[in-house]
mmCIF file of N, CA and C in Angstrom:
data_model
loop_
_atom_site.group_PDB
_atom_site.id
_atom_site.type_symbol
_atom_site.label_atom_id
_atom_site.label_comp_id
_atom_site.label_asym_id
_atom_site.label_seq_id
_atom_site.Cartn_x
_atom_site.Cartn_y
_atom_site.Cartn_z
ATOM 1 N N MET A 1 -0.875 146.258 196.643
ATOM 2 C CA MET A 1 -0.525 145.532 197.917
ATOM 3 C C MET A 1 0.372 146.410 198.451
ATOM 4 N N ALA A 2 0.466 146.805 200.107
ATOM 5 C CA ALA A 2 1.353 147.547 200.602
ATOM 6 C C ALA A 2 1.914 146.730 201.626
ATOM 7 N N ASN A 3 3.096 146.896 201.852
ATOM 8 C CA ASN A 3 3.655 146.345 203.186
ATOM 9 C C ASN A 3 3.899 147.169 204.161
ATOM 10 N N ASN A 4 3.561 146.588 205.484
ATOM 11 C CA ASN A 4 3.262 147.667 206.844
ATOM 12 C C ASN A 4 4.186 146.434 207.571
ATOM 13 N N GLY A 5 5.525 146.566 207.487
ATOM 14 C CA GLY A 5 6.099 145.775 208.649
ATOM 15 C C GLY A 5 6.397 144.364 207.918
ATOM 16 N N ASP A 6 5.645 143.358 208.737
ATOM 17 C CA ASP A 6 5.572 142.021 208.173
ATOM 18 C C ASP A 6 4.064 141.706 207.667
ATOM 19 N N ASN A 7 3.250 142.820 207.601
ATOM 20 C CA ASN A 7 1.962 142.456 207.318
ATOM 21 C C ASN A 7 2.258 142.938 205.791
ATOM 22 N N LEU A 8 1.193 142.271 204.680
ATOM 23 C CA LEU A 8 1.178 142.639 203.745
ATOM 24 C C LEU A 8 -0.475 143.280 202.950
ATOM 25 N N ARG A 9 -0.638 143.814 202.651
ATOM 26 C CA ARG A 9 -2.115 144.438 201.973
ATOM 27 C C ARG A 9 -2.202 143.971 200.397
ATOM 28 N N ILE A 10 -3.065 143.153 199.991
ATOM 29 C CA ILE A 10 -3.476 142.493 198.794
ATOM 30 C C ILE A 10 -4.725 142.940 198.585
ATOM 31 N N GLN A 11 -5.159 142.650 197.534
ATOM 32 C CA GLN A 11 -6.547 142.368 196.790
ATOM 33 C C GLN A 11 -6.867 141.215 196.825
ATOM 34 N N VAL A 12 -7.971 141.420 197.169
ATOM 35 C CA VAL A 12 -8.757 139.621 197.196
ATOM 36 C C VAL A 12 -10.143 139.933 196.802
ATOM 37 N N SER A 13 -10.858 138.913 196.580
ATOM 38 C CA SER A 13 -12.272 138.885 196.073
ATOM 39 C C SER A 13 -13.192 138.325 197.533
ATOM 40 N N PHE A 14 -14.042 139.514 197.780
ATOM 41 C CA PHE A 14 -14.436 138.735 198.978
ATOM 42 C C PHE A 14 -15.918 137.667 198.866
ATOM 43 N N HIS A 15 -15.606 136.893 199.883
ATOM 44 C CA HIS A 15 -16.516 135.201 199.508
ATOM 45 C C HIS A 15 -17.399 135.009 200.744
ATOM 46 N N ALA A 16 -17.053 134.984 201.848
ATOM 47 C CA ALA A 16 -17.615 134.812 203.164
ATOM 48 C C ALA A 16 -16.976 135.089 204.188
ATOM 49 N N GLU A 17 -17.779 135.306 205.451
ATOM 50 C CA GLU A 17 -17.491 135.462 206.638
ATOM 51 C C GLU A 17 -17.698 134.730 207.531
ATOM 52 N N SER A 18 -17.237 134.466 208.775
ATOM 53 C CA SER A 18 -17.686 133.707 209.697
ATOM 54 C C SER A 18 -17.426 134.186 210.968
ATOM 55 N N GLU A 19 -17.500 133.830 212.310
ATOM 56 C CA GLU A 19 -17.328 134.729 213.474
ATOM 57 C C GLU A 19 -15.798 134.813 213.617
ATOM 58 N N SER A 20 -15.063 134.130 213.242
ATOM 59 C CA SER A 20 -13.632 134.171 213.499
ATOM 60 C C SER A 20 -12.599 134.040 212.436
ATOM 61 N N SER A 21 -13.424 134.092 211.033
ATOM 62 C CA SER A 21 -12.246 134.127 210.124
ATOM 63 C C SER A 21 -13.162 135.232 208.901
ATOM 64 N N TYR A 22 -12.330 135.231 207.859
ATOM 65 C CA TYR A 22 -12.648 135.693 206.470
ATOM 66 C C TYR A 22 -12.439 134.641 205.465
ATOM 67 N N GLY A 23 -13.510 134.563 204.618
ATOM 68 C CA GLY A 23 -13.304 133.618 203.392
ATOM 69 C C GLY A 23 -13.040 134.552 202.383
ATOM 70 N N VAL A 24 -12.149 134.407 201.628
ATOM 71 C CA VAL A 24 -11.737 135.308 200.245
ATOM 72 C C VAL A 24 -11.041 134.509 199.304
ATOM 73 N N LEU A 25 -11.557 134.813 197.856
ATOM 74 C CA LEU A 25 -10.808 134.448 196.785
ATOM 75 C C LEU A 25 -9.406 135.070 196.428
ATOM 76 N N VAL A 26 -8.628 134.252 196.036
ATOM 77 C CA VAL A 26 -7.156 134.918 196.067
ATOM 78 C C VAL A 26 -6.656 134.191 194.635
ATOM 79 N N ASP A 27 -5.409 135.232 194.408
ATOM 80 C CA ASP A 27 -4.834 134.934 193.101
ATOM 81 C C ASP A 27 -5.388 135.366 191.899
ATOM 82 N N LEU A 28 -5.625 136.467 191.921
ATOM 83 C CA LEU A 28 -6.728 137.575 191.253
ATOM 84 C C LEU A 28 -6.109 137.350 189.937
ATOM 85 N N HIS A 29 -7.166 137.729 188.844
ATOM 86 C CA HIS A 29 -6.973 137.734 187.423
ATOM 87 C C HIS A 29 -7.400 139.168 187.195
ATOM 88 N N PHE A 30 -6.915 140.130 186.242
ATOM 89 C CA PHE A 30 -7.648 141.142 186.114
ATOM 90 C C PHE A 30 -7.379 141.627 184.237
ATOM 91 N N ASP A 31 -8.592 142.420 184.227
ATOM 92 C CA ASP A 31 -8.636 142.957 182.687
ATOM 93 C C ASP A 31 -7.743 143.884 182.510
ATOM 94 N N SER A 32 -7.756 144.445 181.088
ATOM 95 C CA SER A 32 -6.717 144.930 180.699
ATOM 96 C C SER A 32 -7.064 146.484 181.194
ATOM 97 N N LEU A 33 -8.026 146.732 181.947
ATOM 98 C CA LEU A 33 -8.150 148.089 182.586
ATOM 99 C C LEU A 33 -7.696 147.831 184.173
ATOM 100 N N GLY A 34 -7.520 146.477 184.767
ATOM 101 C CA GLY A 34 -6.912 146.603 185.541
ATOM 102 C C GLY A 34 -7.736 146.321 187.020
ATOM 103 N N ARG A 35 -9.163 145.964 186.118
ATOM 104 C CA ARG A 35 -9.869 145.295 187.298
ATOM 105 C C ARG A 35 -10.123 143.700 187.204
ATOM 106 N N ASN A 36 -10.597 143.417 188.486
ATOM 107 C CA ASN A 36 -10.419 142.300 189.138
ATOM 108 C C ASN A 36 -11.937 141.333 188.256
ATOM 109 N N THR A 37 -11.373 140.363 187.488
ATOM 110 C CA THR A 37 -12.393 139.678 186.748
ATOM 111 C C THR A 37 -12.821 138.265 187.419
ATOM 112 N N SER A 38 -11.722 137.819 187.809
ATOM 113 C CA SER A 38 -11.883 136.168 188.371
ATOM 114 C C SER A 38 -10.954 136.201 189.583
ATOM 115 N N ALA A 39 -10.947 135.019 190.467
ATOM 116 C CA ALA A 39 -9.955 134.326 191.030
ATOM 117 C C ALA A 39 -9.802 132.917 190.746
ATOM 118 N N SER A 40 -8.717 132.427 191.805
ATOM 119 C CA SER A 40 -8.318 130.990 191.489
ATOM 120 C C SER A 40 -8.969 130.200 192.418
ATOM 121 N N ARG A 41 -8.861 130.615 193.831
ATOM 122 C CA ARG A 41 -9.261 129.506 194.599
ATOM 123 C C ARG A 41 -9.418 130.575 195.973
ATOM 124 N N LEU A 42 -10.484 129.804 196.911
ATOM 125 C CA LEU A 42 -10.910 130.336 198.327
ATOM 126 C C LEU A 42 -9.660 129.856 199.519
ATOM 127 N N GLU A 43 -9.526 130.835 200.263
ATOM 128 C CA GLU A 43 -8.593 130.431 201.540
ATOM 129 C C GLU A 43 -9.213 130.969 202.940
ATOM 130 N N TRP A 44 -8.885 130.732 203.992
ATOM 131 C CA TRP A 44 -9.920 131.083 205.073
ATOM 132 C C TRP A 44 -8.485 132.162 205.432
ATOM 133 N N PHE A 45 -8.844 133.234 206.288
ATOM 134 C CA PHE A 45 -7.548 133.709 207.094
ATOM 135 C C PHE A 45 -8.436 134.245 208.625
ATOM 136 N N PRO A 46 -7.926 133.892 209.449
ATOM 137 C CA PRO A 46 -8.050 134.130 210.895
ATOM 138 C C PRO A 46 -8.433 135.944 211.044
ATOM 139 N N LYS A 47 -9.359 136.096 211.938
ATOM 140 C CA LYS A 47 -9.496 137.353 212.418
ATOM 141 C C LYS A 47 -8.669 138.099 212.862
ATOM 142 N N SER A 48 -7.933 137.202 213.826
ATOM 143 C CA SER A 48 -6.981 137.365 215.454
ATOM 144 C C SER A 48 -5.695 137.965 214.100
ATOM 145 N N LYS A 49 -5.580 137.695 212.761
ATOM 146 C CA LYS A 49 -4.331 138.133 212.459
ATOM 147 C C LYS A 49 -4.559 138.932 211.277
ATOM 148 N N CYS A 50 -5.782 139.248 210.955
ATOM 149 C CA CYS A 50 -5.763 139.820 209.194
ATOM 150 C C CYS A 50 -7.119 140.816 209.556
ATOM 151 N N THR A 51 -7.102 141.560 208.716
ATOM 152 C CA THR A 51 -8.238 142.448 208.487
ATOM 153 C C THR A 51 -8.703 142.940 207.259
ATOM 154 N N LEU A 52 -9.963 143.015 206.821
ATOM 155 C CA LEU A 52 -10.597 143.191 205.653
ATOM 156 C C LEU A 52 -10.948 144.461 205.151
ATOM 157 N N GLU A 53 -10.684 145.179 204.401
ATOM 158 C CA GLU A 53 -11.285 146.445 204.246
ATOM 159 C C GLU A 53 -12.204 146.515 202.582
ATOM 160 N N LYS A 54 -12.902 147.159 202.595
ATOM 161 C CA LYS A 54 -13.926 147.013 201.364
ATOM 162 C C LYS A 54 -13.781 148.585 200.911
ATOM 163 N N VAL A 55 -13.702 148.868 199.703
ATOM 164 C CA VAL A 55 -13.335 149.871 198.565
ATOM 165 C C VAL A 55 -14.341 149.860 197.570
ATOM 166 N N GLU A 56 -15.406 151.012 197.845
ATOM 167 C CA GLU A 56 -16.541 151.282 196.650
ATOM 168 C C GLU A 56 -15.840 151.807 195.400
ATOM 169 N N ASN A 57 -16.462 151.149 194.217
ATOM 170 C CA ASN A 57 -15.899 151.542 193.156
ATOM 171 C C ASN A 57 -17.195 151.887 192.459
ATOM 172 N N VAL A 58 -17.490 152.836 191.771
ATOM 173 C CA VAL A 58 -18.438 153.210 191.028
ATOM 174 C C VAL A 58 -18.458 152.687 189.523
ATOM 175 N N GLY A 59 -19.653 152.117 189.010
ATOM 176 C CA GLY A 59 -19.520 151.499 188.056
ATOM 177 C C GLY A 59 -19.064 150.208 187.608
ATOM 178 N N TRP A 60 -18.313 149.481 188.971
ATOM 179 C CA TRP A 60 -17.735 147.939 189.233
ATOM 180 C C TRP A 60 -17.904 147.754 190.222
ATOM 181 N N ARG A 61 -17.822 146.431 190.245
ATOM 182 C CA ARG A 61 -18.212 146.011 191.690
ATOM 183 C C ARG A 61 -17.115 146.256 192.615
ATOM 184 N N ASP A 62 -17.091 146.431 194.206
ATOM 185 C CA ASP A 62 -16.578 146.724 195.310
ATOM 186 C C ASP A 62 -15.285 146.013 195.284
ATOM 187 N N SER A 63 -14.110 146.659 195.512
ATOM 188 C CA SER A 63 -12.841 146.046 195.766
ATOM 189 C C SER A 63 -12.378 145.275 197.221
ATOM 190 N N TYR A 64 -11.747 144.612 197.239
ATOM 191 C CA TYR A 64 -11.511 143.873 199.062
ATOM 192 C C TYR A 64 -9.979 143.804 198.957
ATOM 193 N N PHE A 65 -9.258 144.242 200.222
ATOM 194 C CA PHE A 65 -8.086 144.335 200.605
ATOM 195 C C PHE A 65 -7.946 143.416 201.838
ATOM 196 N N LEU A 66 -7.123 142.798 201.953
ATOM 197 C CA LEU A 66 -6.616 141.761 202.965
ATOM 198 C C LEU A 66 -5.589 142.309 203.284
ATOM 199 N N THR A 67 -5.258 142.297 204.710
ATOM 200 C CA THR A 67 -4.469 142.768 205.457
ATOM 201 C C THR A 67 -3.817 141.567 206.313
ATOM 202 N N ALA A 68 -3.052 141.000 205.859
ATOM 203 C CA ALA A 68 -2.292 139.415 206.540
ATOM 204 C C ALA A 68 -0.582 139.576 206.799
ATOM 205 N N PRO A 69 -0.185 138.745 207.680
ATOM 206 C CA PRO A 69 1.287 138.348 207.763
ATOM 207 C C PRO A 69 1.697 137.910 206.556
ATOM 208 N N LYS A 70 2.972 138.270 206.109
ATOM 209 C CA LYS A 70 3.588 137.944 204.870
ATOM 210 C C LYS A 70 4.131 136.309 205.001
ATOM 211 N N TRP A 71 4.175 135.806 206.296
ATOM 212 C CA TRP A 71 4.449 133.991 206.620
ATOM 213 C C TRP A 71 3.300 133.539 206.296
ATOM 214 N N LEU A 72 1.711 133.891 206.648
ATOM 215 C CA LEU A 72 0.735 133.361 206.195
ATOM 216 C C LEU A 72 0.266 133.480 205.110
ATOM 217 N N LEU A 73 0.237 134.404 204.279
ATOM 218 C CA LEU A 73 0.050 134.463 202.959
ATOM 219 C C LEU A 73 1.102 133.409 202.021
ATOM 220 N N ASP A 74 2.291 133.523 202.530
ATOM 221 C CA ASP A 74 3.085 132.598 201.948
ATOM 222 C C ASP A 74 2.696 131.066 202.193
ATOM 223 N N LYS A 75 2.499 130.650 203.390
ATOM 224 C CA LYS A 75 1.998 129.268 203.866
ATOM 225 C C LYS A 75 1.133 128.961 203.043
ATOM 226 N N LYS A 76 -0.055 129.757 202.410
ATOM 227 C CA LYS A 76 -1.217 129.406 201.878
ATOM 228 C C LYS A 76 -0.939 129.452 200.372
ATOM 229 N N ASN A 77 0.349 130.195 200.250
ATOM 230 C CA ASN A 77 0.939 129.738 198.787
ATOM 231 C C ASN A 77 -0.234 130.743 197.759
ATOM 232 N N VAL A 78 -0.507 132.065 198.417
ATOM 233 C CA VAL A 78 -1.024 133.069 197.799
ATOM 234 C C VAL A 78 -0.224 133.984 197.087
ATOM 235 N N LYS A 79 -0.394 134.307 195.644
ATOM 236 C CA LYS A 79 0.244 134.865 194.755
ATOM 237 C C LYS A 79 0.408 136.315 195.201
ATOM 238 N N TYR A 80 1.152 137.133 195.006
ATOM 239 C CA TYR A 80 1.363 138.626 195.255
ATOM 240 C C TYR A 80 2.555 139.271 194.600
ATOM 241 N N ASP A 81 2.611 139.888 194.406
ATOM 242 C CA ASP A 81 3.621 141.054 193.829
ATOM 243 C C ASP A 81 4.538 141.926 194.773
ATOM 244 N N ALA A 82 5.733 141.374 195.208
ATOM 245 C CA ALA A 82 6.147 142.277 196.528
ATOM 246 C C ALA A 82 6.666 143.579 196.131
ATOM 247 N N LYS A 83 6.800 143.770 194.573
ATOM 248 C CA LYS A 83 7.319 144.992 194.144
ATOM 249 C C LYS A 83 6.538 146.214 194.009
ATOM 250 N N ILE A 84 5.099 145.421 194.092
ATOM 251 C CA ILE A 84 3.998 146.736 194.056
ATOM 252 C C ILE A 84 3.641 147.151 195.581
ATOM 253 N N SER A 85 3.653 148.285 195.895
ATOM 254 C CA SER A 85 3.190 148.822 197.026
ATOM 255 C C SER A 85 2.040 149.999 196.698
ATOM 256 N N CYS A 86 1.026 150.425 197.749
ATOM 257 C CA CYS A 86 0.037 151.119 197.704
ATOM 258 C C CYS A 86 0.282 152.164 198.695
#
C-alpha cells in the first residue's frame, strides 16, 4: 500500500469491471511467501475516483493494486496497513 496524498494504493484481487466501476476482492489473505491466496469479500469502486493497476508475476497469478481515496476505503471498511508503504 502506498500513500499518495489522500489516496492509498492497496493490493486487491481482480474480479470484474463495468463501464463505470471496478469490482475487486478485498481484505486479502497471504501465504508464508507473501503471495495472495484468497480474499474476504467483493467491493465495487468507481472509476471516476479510483484506478486499477495490473502487475504480472512470473510463476504465480498476476497482482492487482487499487488506488482509492482513504475515506472511500474506510467507508467500505477495507482492511489495510497504514504503516506499510510501497
